[in-house]
Coordinates of C-alpha atoms in Angstrom, one line a residue:
X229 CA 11.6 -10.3 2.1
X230 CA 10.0 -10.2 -1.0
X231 CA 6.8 -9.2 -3.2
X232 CA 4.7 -12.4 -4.8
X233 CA 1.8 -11.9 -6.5
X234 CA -1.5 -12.0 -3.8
X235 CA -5.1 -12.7 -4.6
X236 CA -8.2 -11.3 -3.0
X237 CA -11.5 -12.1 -4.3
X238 CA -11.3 -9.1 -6.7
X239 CA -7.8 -8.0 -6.8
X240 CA -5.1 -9.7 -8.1
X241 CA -1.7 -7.5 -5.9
X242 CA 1.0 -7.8 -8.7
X243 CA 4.7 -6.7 -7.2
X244 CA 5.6 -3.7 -9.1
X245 CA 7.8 -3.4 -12.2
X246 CA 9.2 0.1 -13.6
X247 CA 6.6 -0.4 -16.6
X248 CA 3.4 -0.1 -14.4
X249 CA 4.4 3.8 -14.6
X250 CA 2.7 4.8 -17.6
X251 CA -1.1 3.4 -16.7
X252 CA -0.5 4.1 -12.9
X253 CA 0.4 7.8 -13.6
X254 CA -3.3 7.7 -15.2
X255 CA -4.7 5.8 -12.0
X256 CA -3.1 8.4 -9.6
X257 CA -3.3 11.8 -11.7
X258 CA -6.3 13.1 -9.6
X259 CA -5.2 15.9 -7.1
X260 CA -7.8 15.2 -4.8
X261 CA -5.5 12.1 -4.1
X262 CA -3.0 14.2 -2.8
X263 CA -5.4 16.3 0.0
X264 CA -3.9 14.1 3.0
X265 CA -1.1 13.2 1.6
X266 CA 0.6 16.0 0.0
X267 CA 2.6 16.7 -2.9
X268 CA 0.8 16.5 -6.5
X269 CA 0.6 13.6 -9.0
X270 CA 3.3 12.8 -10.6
X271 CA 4.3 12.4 -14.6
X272 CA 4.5 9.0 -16.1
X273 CA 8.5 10.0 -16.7
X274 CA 8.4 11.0 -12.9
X275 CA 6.5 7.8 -11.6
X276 CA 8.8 5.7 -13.8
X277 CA 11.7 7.0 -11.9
X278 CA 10.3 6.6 -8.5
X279 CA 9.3 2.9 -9.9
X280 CA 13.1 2.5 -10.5
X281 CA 13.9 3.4 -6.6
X282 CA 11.5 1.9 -5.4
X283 CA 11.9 -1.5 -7.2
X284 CA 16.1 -1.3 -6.5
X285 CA 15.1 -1.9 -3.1
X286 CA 16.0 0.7 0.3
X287 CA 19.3 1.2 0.8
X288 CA 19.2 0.0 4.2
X289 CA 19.7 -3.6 4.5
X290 CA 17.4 -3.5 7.5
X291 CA 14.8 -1.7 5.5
X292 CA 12.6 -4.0 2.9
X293 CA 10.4 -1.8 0.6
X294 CA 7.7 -4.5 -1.1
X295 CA 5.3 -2.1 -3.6
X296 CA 2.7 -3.7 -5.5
X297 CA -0.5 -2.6 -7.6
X298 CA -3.9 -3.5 -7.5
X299 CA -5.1 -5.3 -10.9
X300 CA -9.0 -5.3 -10.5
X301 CA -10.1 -8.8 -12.3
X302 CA -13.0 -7.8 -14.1
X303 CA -11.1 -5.8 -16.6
X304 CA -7.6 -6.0 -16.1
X305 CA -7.0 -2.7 -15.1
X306 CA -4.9 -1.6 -12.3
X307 CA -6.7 0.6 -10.1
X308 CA -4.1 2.1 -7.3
X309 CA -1.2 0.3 -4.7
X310 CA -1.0 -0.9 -1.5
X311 CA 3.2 -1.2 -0.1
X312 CA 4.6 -2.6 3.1
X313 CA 8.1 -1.0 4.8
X314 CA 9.4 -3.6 6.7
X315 CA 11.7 -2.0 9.1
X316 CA 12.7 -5.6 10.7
X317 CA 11.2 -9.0 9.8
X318 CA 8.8 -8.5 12.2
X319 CA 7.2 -4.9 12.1
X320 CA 5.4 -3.3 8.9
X321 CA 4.3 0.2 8.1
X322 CA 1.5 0.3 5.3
X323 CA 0.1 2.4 2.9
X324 CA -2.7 2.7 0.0
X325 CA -3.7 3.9 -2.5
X326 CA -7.0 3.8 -4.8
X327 CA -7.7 6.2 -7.6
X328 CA -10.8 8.3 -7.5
X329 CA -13.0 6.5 -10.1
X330 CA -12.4 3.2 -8.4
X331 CA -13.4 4.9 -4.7
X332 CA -16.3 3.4 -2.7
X333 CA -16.3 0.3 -3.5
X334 CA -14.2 -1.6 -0.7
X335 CA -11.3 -2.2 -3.2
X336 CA -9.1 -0.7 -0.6
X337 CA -10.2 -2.7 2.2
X338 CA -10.1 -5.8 0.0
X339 CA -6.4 -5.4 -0.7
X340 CA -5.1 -3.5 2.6
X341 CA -6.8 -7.1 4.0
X342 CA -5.0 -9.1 1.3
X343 CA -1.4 -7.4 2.0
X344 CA -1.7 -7.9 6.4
X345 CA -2.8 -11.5 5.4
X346 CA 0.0 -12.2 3.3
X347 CA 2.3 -10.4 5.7
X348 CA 1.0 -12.3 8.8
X349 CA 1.6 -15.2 6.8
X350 CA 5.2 -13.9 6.5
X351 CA 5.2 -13.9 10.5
X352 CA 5.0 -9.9 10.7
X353 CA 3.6 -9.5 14.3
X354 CA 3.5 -5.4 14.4
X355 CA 1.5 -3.5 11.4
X356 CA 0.9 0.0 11.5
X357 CA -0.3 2.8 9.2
X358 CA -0.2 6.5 9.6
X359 CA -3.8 8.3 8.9
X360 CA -4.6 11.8 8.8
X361 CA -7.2 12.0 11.1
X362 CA -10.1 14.0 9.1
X363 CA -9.4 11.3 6.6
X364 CA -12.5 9.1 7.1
X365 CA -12.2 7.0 4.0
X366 CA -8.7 5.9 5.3
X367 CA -9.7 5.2 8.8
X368 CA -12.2 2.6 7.4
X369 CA -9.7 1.0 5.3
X370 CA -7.8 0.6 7.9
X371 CA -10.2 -0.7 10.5
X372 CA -11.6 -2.9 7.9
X373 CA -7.5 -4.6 8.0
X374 CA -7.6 -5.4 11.5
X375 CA -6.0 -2.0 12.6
X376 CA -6.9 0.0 15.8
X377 CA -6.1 4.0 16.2
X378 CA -3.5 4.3 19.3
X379 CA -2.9 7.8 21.0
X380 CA 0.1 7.9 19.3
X381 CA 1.0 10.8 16.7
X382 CA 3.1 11.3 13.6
X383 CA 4.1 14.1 11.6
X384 CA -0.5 15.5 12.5
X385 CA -1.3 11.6 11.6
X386 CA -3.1 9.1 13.7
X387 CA -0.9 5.9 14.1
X388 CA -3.1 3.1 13.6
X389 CA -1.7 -0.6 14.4
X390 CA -2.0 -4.1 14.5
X391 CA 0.0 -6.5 17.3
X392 CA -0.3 -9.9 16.8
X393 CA 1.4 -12.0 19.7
X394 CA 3.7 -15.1 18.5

């Protein structure tokens, strides 16, 4: 499977290219980002290089990583990422990210929404996301995309999921 471009009513998902690094280091340079997540921001030289990876594809030929960033439409500017692991054709683990100035406005509900649209649409029945669970912002985002919390655990995280029936 691949990344197309997908359209939400403010956010325009672009797949990601290697050159998104320098504006997107920008984006995600807040370390307050990184208090659920871990690690710190990284460089634009180091962002490019996980770009490169990331855009080469897994290299598992079960594995499909699709990566994309969020372009908001009002001003062109990109504004964080949302990405999809597909693990089979049929199951999906997602992630996002929206940089702090951008924060609080549903942006990240709009486009976790537009990616488990598109990927239903790709006949994904399984989606699931791992949430930190004191991280309140993320739990809405996620609920907000059609995901439920389970009792399931991962690594401290909350595994959240969508099951869609054929």
């Amino acid at each position: 499977m691949h990344t197309e471009l997908i359209r939400t009513a403010r956010l325009d998902l672009l797949p990601l290219r290697v050159d998104h690094a320098e504006e997107m280091s920008a984006v995600l340079s807040d370390p307050a980002l990184h208090t659920f997540i871990g690690g710190a921001p990284l460089t634009a030289e180091q962002l490019r290089a996980r770009y490169e990876r990331l855009v080469t594809g897994s290299p598992d030929p079960t594995v499909s990583w699709l990566n994309w960033v969020l372009r908001r439409h009002t001003d062109d500017t990109l504004i964080g990422t949302v990405q999809a692991t597909l693990t089979d054709r049929h199951h999906a683990e997602i992630a996002w990210i929206i940089g702090t100035p951008w924060q609080g406005h549903g942006l990240a509900s709009e486009a976790a929404r537009g990616l488990v649209t598109w990927l239903v649409r790709q006949y994904v029945r399984t989606i699931t996301a791992h949430i930190h669970p004191d991280h309140a912002a993320s739990a809405a985002v996620a609920t907000a995309a059609g995901l439920t919390p389970t009792d399931e655990q991962h690594e401290g995280e909350t595994v959240w999921r969508l099951s869609l029936s054929d």
